[in-house]
Amino acid sequence: MADMAMGVAEQRVYVSSLDPGMGKTTSLIVFLRKLVGSQDHRDVAVLVCLSRKAEIERIVRDVGLEEVDFAVLTSDEEINALSSTPPSEARVLFTTQQMLLSRLRGGRFETCPTFHYQGLPREVRVWDEAMEPGQVFMLSSDDIGGLLRFLRRVSADLADTMDGLMDRLRKADIGSLFQFPKLDHEVLQRAVALLGNDWQAAHVEALAELSGQQVRVCSGWGSQRVAVLARTLLPEDLAPVLVLDASARVRETYKLWAETRGGLTFLPSATKDYSPLTIHVARKGAGKSSWGQNGPALAKTVAEMRSQRLGQRCLIVHHKADKHLDASNLISDAIIPDALHNTSFLHWGMHQATNEYADVPVVILAGTFNLPPSQYLGLAHASLSLPMDKALPEAVVQRIALGEHGHAIVQAVGRGVTRGCSDGKCLPGEVYIIAAAGSGIEEALSDWFPGATVKRWYPADRPVLTGKVAEAAAYIKQRLKEDPTASILFQDVMGHIGCSNRSNFNRTIRRHEMFRLWLKDQGLVEVKLPGIRGKANAFQVELPLFAAAGVELPQDVQGSKI
């Protein structure tokens, strides 16, 4: 920020990825106060772009500038009234990211006087929260069908064109290129003038952007197909600009942008130590479609998670309600009444840039924030600045998808007490997450939250051990009852349950999910005893538990490797 103020910053996008609660916003606040008060920088002006209007109110209050020194520019006159100073005369201009995008409309920053100070572009530019690598436009065959009745009021010819287009798009192969017809601009303008709701507005806007463009076809629900187009979002001359994004370190969009497009620099950072945090993961599908199909059962799962910490405040992050589903109501009905008074709810989309829950020690993510596959595809093209007619490198869409999951989860978890920081560590907290088994989320949590303890979570009525698995567990338990220091050889367990094939034993017993959980509950680990073949060849109570109990270890296992 100082380099921008002095005019020596290179024309790049600078990304600060300090985790939630590590001082990004505080640094900005202190900088604004110092800059406005500096006699050496009287002509230097600042543009601060925030994600939501509520954030503007908060930062204006926290900075505490004189009204003459700042202005607010949004679509909300009540927010704008926080200062009577005209934007062009204020040293510091607060606006929303959406306002900047709508006013630029693909043009250059230097030719947009709306954001200038005394006729010149502002030198210091700060973008709070995520900066997308580009704008993704999507329109499905179903979306086109939903517009037909409205478009027929505007132009019968346009409606007929869209009717044929819907049919062709639905028959297109997934992954293929698709040419959108060039649509009459004046007709689209008439359509915009007649728009009746936000849904129509969004889809007519997408229609105008896709007009005459070659797009990529992506899968949708069932036979539905989605046309996808990605475009560069911001003009190059917005740089230098500072992006304050707490979850940038887990997002693949920034990494691919830096690797391939260039012009982006990660500022030196310090990753928070999350060792005081415990994350419990339930492996269940809990996207919005899963909630639509299995809402009451998922609500019961969330309620059971809530019951683990009844005496503590809890924040539950859930899917936004619509006319088909209200997850917060389902969860509220499932939670015992005594727990509701200290339980807060926040829907995805409102899960970042708020400190309201910074003292809440328990956070439950009642499912994950899944974007459509078409959005991930578009973000991949935008991150690489790759035209839609060029093939993406292998697995890049999967990288983008997992990174976006990480972005949402780090932001949501950061609303709670763990956003606090003491000696480089987060404050102690508990997080419960419901995530699909094949999503890769559980495996990535240790990278997203370095040092945190990640545990598998099962409901109280989880399946019991049965068959050979139950026989193996009963045998091990009996042996330990006879001798708590015993090392139970795999071959002894195999002999007891009548299993002669080691591969079958590994597959059906050792790797059985409920058996592995049972071992963990019993404090048992697999060990390698000397003189016997195999990387691991026996079950044994974990060594630290022996020491804690004052049990003297047998000589042959004191040096064994767990």
C-alpha positions as semicolon CSV with decimal commas, in nm:
position;residue;x (nm);y (nm);z (nm)
1;M;0,000;0,000;0,000
2;A;0,288;0,236;0,078
3;D;0,451;0,152;-0,257
4;M;0,126;0,236;-0,438
5;A;0,100;0,562;-0,245
6;M;0,455;0,654;-0,348
7;G;0,403;0,546;-0,709
8;V;0,672;0,276;-0,707
9;A;0,455;-0,039;-0,706
10;E;0,482;-0,257;-1,016
11;Q;0,168;-0,300;-1,224
12;R;0,067;-0,633;-1,072
13;V;-0,210;-0,792;-0,869
14;Y;-0,071;-0,838;-0,515
15;V;-0,246;-1,104;-0,307
16;S;-0,230;-1,116;0,072
17;S;-0,346;-1,451;0,204
18;L;-0,325;-1,405;0,578
19;D;-0,582;-1,631;0,747
20;P;-0,898;-1,488;0,907
21;G;-0,818;-1,284;1,216
22;M;-0,449;-1,222;1,138
23;G;-0,482;-0,849;1,079
24;K;-0,543;-0,772;0,710
25;T;-0,836;-0,538;0,774
26;T;-0,666;-0,386;1,078
27;S;-0,361;-0,309;0,863
28;L;-0,585;-0,141;0,606
29;I;-0,760;0,067;0,873
30;V;-0,432;0,187;1,025
31;F;-0,292;0,264;0,678
32;L;-0,595;0,475;0,582
33;R;-0,570;0,680;0,901
34;K;-0,196;0,739;0,855
35;L;-0,225;0,822;0,486
36;V;-0,504;1,078;0,536
37;G;-0,303;1,239;0,815
38;S;0,026;1,249;0,620
39;Q;0,129;1,593;0,497
40;D;0,362;1,428;0,244
41;H;0,075;1,243;0,074
42;R;-0,198;1,507;0,054
43;D;-0,262;1,433;-0,314
44;V;-0,272;1,053;-0,281
45;A;-0,619;0,895;-0,295
46;V;-0,749;0,547;-0,217
47;L;-1,016;0,321;-0,368
48;V;-1,145;0,044;-0,140
49;C;-1,372;-0,219;-0,303
50;L;-1,566;-0,440;-0,062
51;S;-1,785;-0,741;-0,126
52;R;-2,096;-0,622;0,059
53;K;-2,256;-0,294;0,159
54;A;-2,269;-0,405;0,522
55;E;-1,889;-0,429;0,518
56;I;-1,869;-0,067;0,404
57;E;-2,070;0,042;0,709
58;R;-1,840;-0,154;0,937
59;I;-1,511;-0,031;0,797
60;V;-1,629;0,333;0,781
61;R;-1,715;0,307;1,150
62;D;-1,383;0,139;1,240
63;V;-1,160;0,374;1,041
64;G;-1,323;0,681;1,195
65;L;-1,224;0,932;0,924
66;E;-1,364;1,283;0,910
67;E;-1,660;1,306;0,672
68;V;-1,471;1,541;0,442
69;D;-1,204;1,275;0,386
70;F;-1,420;0,989;0,256
71;A;-1,716;0,911;0,033
72;V;-1,932;0,605;-0,031
73;L;-2,056;0,498;-0,373
74;T;-2,311;0,215;-0,392
75;S;-2,660;0,156;-0,531
76;D;-2,801;0,225;-0,182
77;E;-2,858;0,594;-0,106
78;E;-2,883;0,524;0,267
79;I;-2,531;0,375;0,266
80;N;-2,404;0,657;0,047
81;A;-2,535;0,906;0,306
82;L;-2,262;0,794;0,548
83;S;-2,078;1,091;0,394
84;S;-2,199;1,399;0,209
85;T;-1,863;1,446;0,036
86;P;-1,882;1,398;-0,345
87;P;-1,679;1,089;-0,452
88;S;-1,450;1,291;-0,678
89;E;-1,347;1,514;-0,385
90;A;-1,289;1,246;-0,120
91;R;-0,940;1,111;-0,048
92;V;-1,086;0,769;0,033
93;L;-1,369;0,619;-0,173
94;F;-1,550;0,309;-0,046
95;T;-1,750;0,115;-0,303
96;T;-1,865;-0,238;-0,378
97;Q;-1,690;-0,471;-0,618
98;Q;-2,015;-0,503;-0,813
99;M;-2,039;-0,126;-0,854
100;L;-1,686;-0,113;-0,996
101;L;-1,757;-0,397;-1,240
102;S;-2,087;-0,249;-1,356
103;R;-1,935;0,097;-1,418
104;L;-1,625;-0,032;-1,595
105;R;-1,823;-0,269;-1,823
106;G;-1,508;-0,404;-1,982
107;G;-1,350;-0,060;-2,023
108;R;-1,027;0,077;-1,881
109;F;-0,993;0,203;-1,525
110;E;-0,814;0,521;-1,630
111;T;-1,107;0,625;-1,855
112;C;-1,375;0,576;-1,586
113;P;-1,401;0,910;-1,399
114;T;-1,653;0,769;-1,151
115;F;-1,366;0,636;-0,938
116;H;-1,116;0,918;-0,994
117;Y;-0,998;1,177;-0,744
118;Q;-0,977;1,533;-0,877
119;G;-0,978;1,403;-1,234
120;L;-0,707;1,136;-1,195
121;P;-0,714;0,762;-1,116
122;R;-0,667;0,685;-0,748
123;E;-0,318;0,559;-0,673
124;V;-0,396;0,310;-0,394
125;R;-0,643;0,035;-0,486
126;V;-0,758;-0,231;-0,241
127;W;-0,988;-0,523;-0,320
128;D;-1,123;-0,684;-0,002
129;E;-1,204;-1,057;-0,022
130;A;-1,187;-1,282;-0,329
131;M;-1,091;-1,151;-0,671
132;E;-1,220;-1,386;-0,940
133;P;-0,993;-1,453;-1,240
134;G;-1,281;-1,386;-1,478
135;Q;-1,657;-1,375;-1,516
136;V;-1,836;-1,698;-1,597
137;F;-2,161;-1,681;-1,796
138;M;-2,383;-1,989;-1,796
139;L;-2,714;-2,063;-1,962
140;S;-2,878;-2,405;-1,955
141;S;-3,126;-2,554;-2,196
142;D;-3,381;-2,535;-1,912
143;D;-3,303;-2,165;-1,860
144;I;-3,375;-2,097;-2,226
145;G;-3,701;-2,289;-2,198
146;G;-3,799;-2,084;-1,896
147;L;-3,747;-1,760;-2,092
148;L;-3,958;-1,855;-2,395
149;R;-4,290;-1,723;-2,267
150;F;-4,133;-1,393;-2,162
151;L;-3,932;-1,356;-2,485
152;R;-4,240;-1,419;-2,698
153;R;-4,386;-1,095;-2,560
154;V;-4,076;-0,913;-2,685
155;S;-4,030;-1,082;-3,023
156;A;-4,191;-1,392;-3,171
157;D;-3,888;-1,439;-3,397
158;L;-3,650;-1,427;-3,100
159;A;-3,864;-1,679;-2,911
160;D;-3,866;-1,915;-3,212
161;T;-3,487;-1,883;-3,242
162;M;-3,450;-1,964;-2,872
163;D;-3,686;-2,261;-2,903
164;G;-3,466;-2,414;-3,171
165;L;-3,152;-2,324;-2,979
166;M;-3,280;-2,500;-2,667
167;D;-3,337;-2,820;-2,864
168;R;-2,992;-2,806;-3,031
169;L;-2,816;-2,736;-2,702
170;R;-2,990;-3,025;-2,526
171;K;-2,869;-3,262;-2,801
172;A;-2,509;-3,134;-2,797
173;D;-2,234;-3,362;-2,666
174;I;-2,087;-3,284;-2,325
175;G;-1,752;-3,113;-2,369
176;S;-1,823;-3,009;-2,728
177;L;-1,806;-2,658;-2,872
178;F;-2,134;-2,489;-2,951
179;Q;-2,192;-2,178;-3,161
180;F;-2,450;-1,938;-3,019
181;P;-2,643;-1,741;-3,284
182;K;-2,590;-1,367;-3,312
183;L;-2,897;-1,206;-3,155
184;D;-3,047;-0,868;-3,238
185;H;-2,906;-0,617;-2,987
186;E;-3,212;-0,388;-3,003
187;V;-3,448;-0,676;-2,933
188;L;-3,240;-0,775;-2,629
189;Q;-3,252;-0,413;-2,510
190;R;-3,633;-0,423;-2,530
191;A;-3,625;-0,746;-2,332
192;V;-3,415;-0,579;-2,060
193;A;-3,671;-0,294;-2,037
194;L;-3,951;-0,546;-1,975
195;L;-3,770;-0,760;-1,720
196;G;-3,994;-0,869;-1,435
197;N;-3,762;-1,041;-1,184
198;D;-3,401;-1,114;-1,093
199;W;-3,413;-1,464;-1,243
200;Q;-3,513;-1,326;-1,583
201;A;-3,257;-1,044;-1,558
202;A;-2,968;-1,283;-1,490
203;H;-3,059;-1,510;-1,779
204;V;-3,124;-1,233;-2,032
205;E;-2,785;-1,086;-1,935
206;A;-2,624;-1,426;-1,996
207;L;-2,808;-1,449;-2,328
208;A;-2,666;-1,114;-2,437
209;E;-2,311;-1,218;-2,338
210;L;-2,335;-1,553;-2,518
211;S;-2,477;-1,397;-2,834
212;G;-2,253;-1,481;-3,131
213;Q;-1,997;-1,659;-2,908
214;Q;-1,848;-2,004;-2,927
215;V;-1,916;-2,173;-2,593
216;R;-1,835;-2,501;-2,424
217;V;-2,113;-2,749;-2,342
218;C;-2,122;-2,882;-1,987
219;S;-2,345;-3,141;-1,819
220;G;-2,647;-3,045;-1,611
221;W;-2,926;-3,236;-1,439
222;G;-3,040;-3,535;-1,646
223;S;-3,061;-3,441;-2,014
224;Q;-2,998;-3,074;-1,934
225;R;-2,697;-2,911;-2,102
226;V;-2,525;-2,588;-1,999
227;A;-2,351;-2,339;-2,229
228;V;-2,044;-2,187;-2,061
229;L;-1,842;-1,879;-2,150
230;A;-1,558;-1,728;-1,944
231;R;-1,420;-1,378;-1,991
232;T;-1,153;-1,165;-1,827
233;L;-1,315;-0,980;-1,541
234;L;-1,109;-0,668;-1,472
235;P;-0,901;-0,436;-1,692
236;E;-0,524;-0,474;-1,676
237;D;-0,483;-0,109;-1,582
238;L;-0,662;-0,165;-1,249
239;A;-0,319;-0,289;-1,137
240;P;-0,141;-0,224;-0,916
241;V;-0,409;-0,349;-0,681
242;L;-0,392;-0,523;-0,344
243;V;-0,624;-0,821;-0,287
244;L;-0,696;-0,912;0,077
245;D;-0,824;-1,270;0,057
246;A;-0,790;-1,487;0,367
247;S;-0,845;-1,810;0,173
248;A;-0,627;-1,730;-0,129
249;R;-0,366;-1,986;-0,018
250;V;-0,611;-2,275;-0,069
251;R;-0,762;-2,156;-0,399
252;E;-0,627;-2,294;-0,724
253;T;-0,758;-1,998;-0,925
254;Y;-0,483;-1,766;-0,796
255;K;-0,214;-2,032;-0,835
256;L;-0,307;-2,104;-1,196
257;W;-0,334;-1,731;-1,264
258;A;0,019;-1,676;-1,132
259;E;0,161;-1,983;-1,311
260;T;0,010;-1,923;-1,655
261;R;-0,126;-1,570;-1,700
262;G;0,134;-1,397;-1,487
263;G;0,095;-1,050;-1,338
264;L;0,000;-1,185;-0,994
265;T;0,226;-1,194;-0,690
266;F;0,159;-1,359;-0,355
267;L;0,282;-1,137;-0,075
268;P;0,489;-1,297;0,203
269;S;0,253;-1,455;0,452
270;A;0,236;-1,645;0,778
271;T;0,007;-1,945;0,807
272;K;-0,180;-1,971;1,131
273;D;-0,115;-2,279;1,349
274;Y;-0,446;-2,462;1,388
275;S;-0,329;-2,718;1,643
276;P;-0,592;-2,600;1,901
277;L;-0,866;-2,688;1,647
278;T;-1,040;-3,025;1,619
279;I;-1,237;-3,100;1,301
280;H;-1,494;-3,380;1,296
281;V;-1,593;-3,505;0,950
282;A;-1,910;-3,698;0,866
283;R;-1,879;-3,860;0,526
284;K;-2,220;-3,794;0,375
285;G;-2,346;-3,619;0,066
286;A;-2,491;-3,289;0,189
287;G;-2,506;-3,062;-0,112
288;K;-2,830;-2,880;-0,182
289;S;-2,966;-3,169;-0,388
290;S;-2,889;-3,415;-0,106
291;W;-3,072;-3,190;0,138
292;G;-3,366;-3,178;-0,100
293;Q;-3,382;-3,557;-0,112
294;N;-3,281;-3,641;0,244
295;G;-3,333;-3,324;0,448
296;P;-3,486;-3,468;0,769
297;A;-3,210;-3,730;0,807
298;L;-2,936;-3,473;0,749
299;A;-3,103;-3,235;0,996
300;K;-3,096;-3,517;1,251
301;T;-2,721;-3,556;1,190
302;V;-2,665;-3,183;1,245
303;A;-2,875;-3,195;1,563
304;E;-2,665;-3,482;1,697
305;M;-2,349;-3,286;1,621
306;R;-2,499;-2,990;1,807
307;S;-2,574;-3,212;2,106
308;Q;-2,200;-3,282;2,151
309;R;-2,146;-2,926;2,276
310;L;-2,479;-2,824;2,429
311;G;-2,332;-2,583;2,681
312;Q;-2,141;-2,381;2,422
313;R;-2,247;-2,128;2,161
314;C;-2,269;-2,273;1,814
315;L;-2,283;-2,138;1,459
316;I;-2,446;-2,355;1,192
317;V;-2,366;-2,273;0,828
318;H;-2,630;-2,410;0,593
319;H;-2,772;-2,383;0,241
320;K;-2,974;-2,075;0,158
321;A;-3,350;-2,129;0,179
322;D;-3,564;-2,136;-0,133
323;K;-3,924;-2,231;-0,206
324;H;-3,832;-2,601;-0,206
325;L;-3,601;-2,624;0,095
326;D;-3,537;-2,445;0,423
327;A;-3,248;-2,628;0,590
328;S;-3,239;-2,394;0,891
329;N;-3,602;-2,476;0,975
330;L;-3,538;-2,849;0,943
331;I;-3,235;-2,822;1,170
332;S;-3,417;-2,603;1,424
333;D;-3,696;-2,860;1,445
334;A;-3,444;-3,139;1,504
335;I;-3,237;-2,961;1,772
336;I;-3,358;-2,992;2,130
337;P;-3,526;-2,664;2,238
338;D;-3,276;-2,599;2,519
339;A;-2,995;-2,569;2,262
340;L;-3,164;-2,320;2,030
341;H;-3,111;-2,012;2,245
342;N;-2,733;-2,021;2,194
343;T;-2,734;-2,150;1,834
344;S;-2,690;-1,909;1,542
345;F;-2,757;-1,976;1,173
346;L;-2,577;-1,836;0,868
347;H;-2,638;-1,943;0,509
348;W;-2,371;-1,999;0,246
349;G;-2,315;-1,674;0,059
350;M;-2,306;-1,481;0,388
351;H;-2,023;-1,693;0,528
352;Q;-1,739;-1,444;0,486
353;A;-1,639;-1,095;0,591
354;T;-1,824;-1,083;0,923
355;N;-1,692;-1,076;1,281
356;E;-2,032;-1,120;1,442
357;Y;-1,957;-1,477;1,554
358;A;-1,591;-1,433;1,650
359;D;-1,655;-1,563;2,004
360;V;-1,843;-1,878;1,898
361;P;-1,635;-2,191;1,982
362;V;-1,836;-2,448;1,782
363;V;-1,901;-2,427;1,407
364;I;-2,107;-2,681;1,213
365;L;-2,099;-2,685;0,833
366;A;-2,426;-2,860;0,749
367;G;-2,303;-2,958;0,406
368;T;-2,065;-2,796;0,162
369;F;-2,102;-2,507;-0,080
370;N;-2,104;-2,679;-0,419
371;L;-2,087;-2,474;-0,737
372;P;-2,228;-2,617;-1,062
373;P;-1,975;-2,815;-1,273
374;S;-2,015;-2,548;-1,539
375;Q;-1,889;-2,282;-1,293
376;Y;-1,575;-2,483;-1,217
377;L;-1,518;-2,528;-1,592
378;G;-1,554;-2,155;-1,653
379;L;-1,321;-2,066;-1,363
380;A;-1,060;-2,303;-1,505
381;H;-1,069;-2,128;-1,844
382;A;-1,061;-1,785;-1,677
383;S;-0,772;-1,874;-1,444
384;L;-0,563;-1,990;-1,738
385;S;-0,694;-1,713;-1,967
386;L;-0,770;-1,996;-2,208
387;P;-1,030;-1,941;-2,484
388;M;-1,330;-2,171;-2,472
389;D;-1,223;-2,343;-2,795
390;K;-0,896;-2,460;-2,632
391;A;-0,882;-2,784;-2,434
392;L;-0,803;-2,759;-2,064
393;P;-0,503;-2,945;-1,918
394;E;-0,592;-3,272;-1,750
395;A;-0,741;-3,256;-1,397
396;V;-0,738;-2,873;-1,382
397;V;-1,116;-2,857;-1,327
398;Q;-1,083;-3,096;-1,033
399;R;-0,808;-2,873;-0,890
400;I;-1,034;-2,571;-0,924
401;A;-1,329;-2,750;-0,761
402;L;-1,133;-2,866;-0,456
403;G;-0,976;-2,522;-0,419
404;E;-1,320;-2,357;-0,423
405;H;-1,435;-2,600;-0,153
406;G;-1,131;-2,500;0,051
407;H;-1,207;-2,132;-0,006
408;A;-1,563;-2,169;0,125
409;I;-1,466;-2,388;0,422
410;V;-1,173;-2,172;0,539
411;Q;-1,397;-1,865;0,522
412;A;-1,687;-2,033;0,705
413;V;-1,470;-2,184;0,979
414;G;-1,302;-1,844;1,014
415;R;-1,629;-1,687;1,128
416;G;-1,598;-1,863;1,465
417;V;-1,356;-1,832;1,753
418;T;-1,070;-1,988;1,555
419;R;-1,033;-1,658;1,366
420;G;-0,870;-1,532;1,686
421;C;-0,492;-1,561;1,711
422;S;-0,257;-1,596;2,008
423;D;0,116;-1,653;1,959
424;G;0,054;-1,762;1,601
425;K;-0,211;-2,017;1,697
426;C;-0,585;-2,005;1,649
427;L;-0,801;-2,003;1,959
428;P;-0,936;-2,347;2,064
429;G;-1,251;-2,458;1,883
430;E;-1,449;-2,750;1,745
431;V;-1,570;-2,780;1,386
432;Y;-1,811;-3,038;1,246
433;I;-1,834;-3,083;0,869
434;I;-2,065;-3,297;0,659
435;A;-1,888;-3,371;0,329
436;A;-1,927;-3,632;0,056
437;A;-1,675;-3,917;0,067
438;G;-1,552;-3,866;-0,290
439;S;-1,513;-3,489;-0,268
440;G;-1,150;-3,492;-0,146
441;I;-1,245;-3,250;0,131
442;E;-1,162;-3,475;0,426
443;E;-0,817;-3,551;0,286
444;A;-0,744;-3,181;0,220
445;L;-0,845;-3,048;0,563
446;S;-0,498;-3,100;0,713
447;D;-0,351;-2,880;0,440
448;W;-0,620;-2,615;0,472
449;F;-0,587;-2,605;0,853
450;P;-0,220;-2,688;0,931
451;G;-0,181;-2,861;1,266
452;A;-0,551;-2,927;1,323
453;T;-0,670;-3,266;1,446
454;V;-0,904;-3,423;1,189
455;K;-1,131;-3,702;1,309
456;R;-1,398;-3,911;1,142
457;W;-1,740;-3,851;1,297
458;Y;-2,011;-4,117;1,324
459;P;-2,363;-4,086;1,461
460;A;-2,448;-4,261;1,788
461;D;-2,658;-4,516;1,599
462;R;-2,374;-4,607;1,364
463;P;-2,377;-4,965;1,231
464;V;-2,252;-5,233;1,472
465;L;-1,982;-5,484;1,385
466;T;-2,118;-5,805;1,237
467;G;-1,993;-6,136;1,098
468;K;-1,621;-6,205;1,078
469;V;-1,544;-5,842;1,170
470;A;-1,733;-5,883;1,498
471;E;-1,555;-6,216;1,564
472;A;-1,214;-6,052;1,510
473;A;-1,300;-5,765;1,748
474;A;-1,432;-6,002;2,016
475;Y;-1,115;-6,215;1,997
476;I;-0,887;-5,911;2,030
477;K;-1,093;-5,779;2,321
478;Q;-1,073;-6,113;2,504
479;R;-0,696;-6,133;2,456
480;L;-0,653;-5,780;2,595
481;K;-0,875;-5,864;2,890
482;E;-0,638;-6,149;2,974
483;D;-0,327;-5,935;2,918
484;P;-0,359;-5,556;2,856
485;T;0,001;-5,547;2,724
486;A;-0,053;-5,826;2,473
487;S;0,043;-5,789;2,108
488;I;-0,218;-5,979;1,909
489;L;-0,068;-6,112;1,587
490;F;-0,268;-6,080;1,267
491;Q;-0,209;-6,451;1,206
492;D;-0,368;-6,537;1,543
493;V;-0,678;-6,334;1,456
494;M;-0,690;-6,497;1,112
495;G;-0,670;-6,841;1,269
496;H;-0,951;-6,761;1,514
497;I;-1,195;-6,639;1,247
498;G;-1,097;-6,908;0,995
499;C;-0,936;-6,680;0,736
500;S;-0,632;-6,835;0,565
501;N;-0,571;-6,568;0,300
502;R;-0,377;-6,258;0,414
503;S;-0,508;-6,044;0,125
504;N;-0,868;-6,128;0,217
505;F;-0,796;-6,050;0,581
506;N;-0,649;-5,712;0,487
507;R;-0,944;-5,627;0,263
508;T;-1,235;-5,753;0,474
509;I;-1,106;-5,693;0,828
510;R;-0,814;-5,453;0,854
511;R;-0,952;-5,203;0,600
512;H;-1,315;-5,236;0,708
513;E;-1,428;-4,885;0,799
514;M;-1,617;-4,981;1,115
515;F;-1,337;-5,211;1,231
516;R;-1,084;-4,929;1,194
517;L;-1,314;-4,705;1,398
518;W;-1,347;-4,977;1,662
519;L;-0,966;-5,001;1,686
520;K;-0,949;-4,625;1,738
521;D;-1,218;-4,635;2,007
522;Q;-1,023;-4,907;2,189
523;G;-0,694;-4,715;2,168
524;L;-0,544;-4,987;1,947
525;V;-0,288;-4,944;1,671
526;E;-0,115;-5,171;1,422
527;V;0,252;-5,236;1,502
528;K;0,551;-5,412;1,352
529;L;0,695;-5,676;1,584
530;P;1,055;-5,782;1,521
531;G;1,128;-6,115;1,358
532;I;0,791;-6,150;1,184
533;R;0,721;-6,071;0,819
534;G;0,510;-5,772;0,715
535;K;0,516;-5,395;0,748
536;A;0,261;-5,433;1,028
537;N;0,183;-5,769;1,185
538;A;0,001;-5,716;1,515
539;F;-0,256;-5,513;1,707
540;Q;-0,152;-5,347;2,030
541;V;-0,266;-5,078;2,273
542;E;-0,097;-4,752;2,170
543;L;0,239;-4,705;2,350
544;P;0,158;-4,366;2,512
545;L;-0,144;-4,528;2,679
546;F;0,082;-4,787;2,842
547;A;0,307;-4,514;2,980
548;A;0,014;-4,311;3,108
549;A;-0,114;-4,616;3,293
550;G;0,227;-4,696;3,440
551;V;0,240;-5,033;3,263
552;E;0,586;-5,177;3,199
553;L;0,623;-5,276;2,835
554;P;0,741;-5,619;2,731
555;Q;1,104;-5,608;2,614
556;D;1,018;-5,714;2,258
557;V;0,787;-5,418;2,188
558;Q;0,966;-5,130;2,362
559;G;1,146;-5,034;2,042
560;S;0,878;-5,135;1,795
561;K;0,758;-4,889;1,536
562;I;0,395;-4,779;1,524
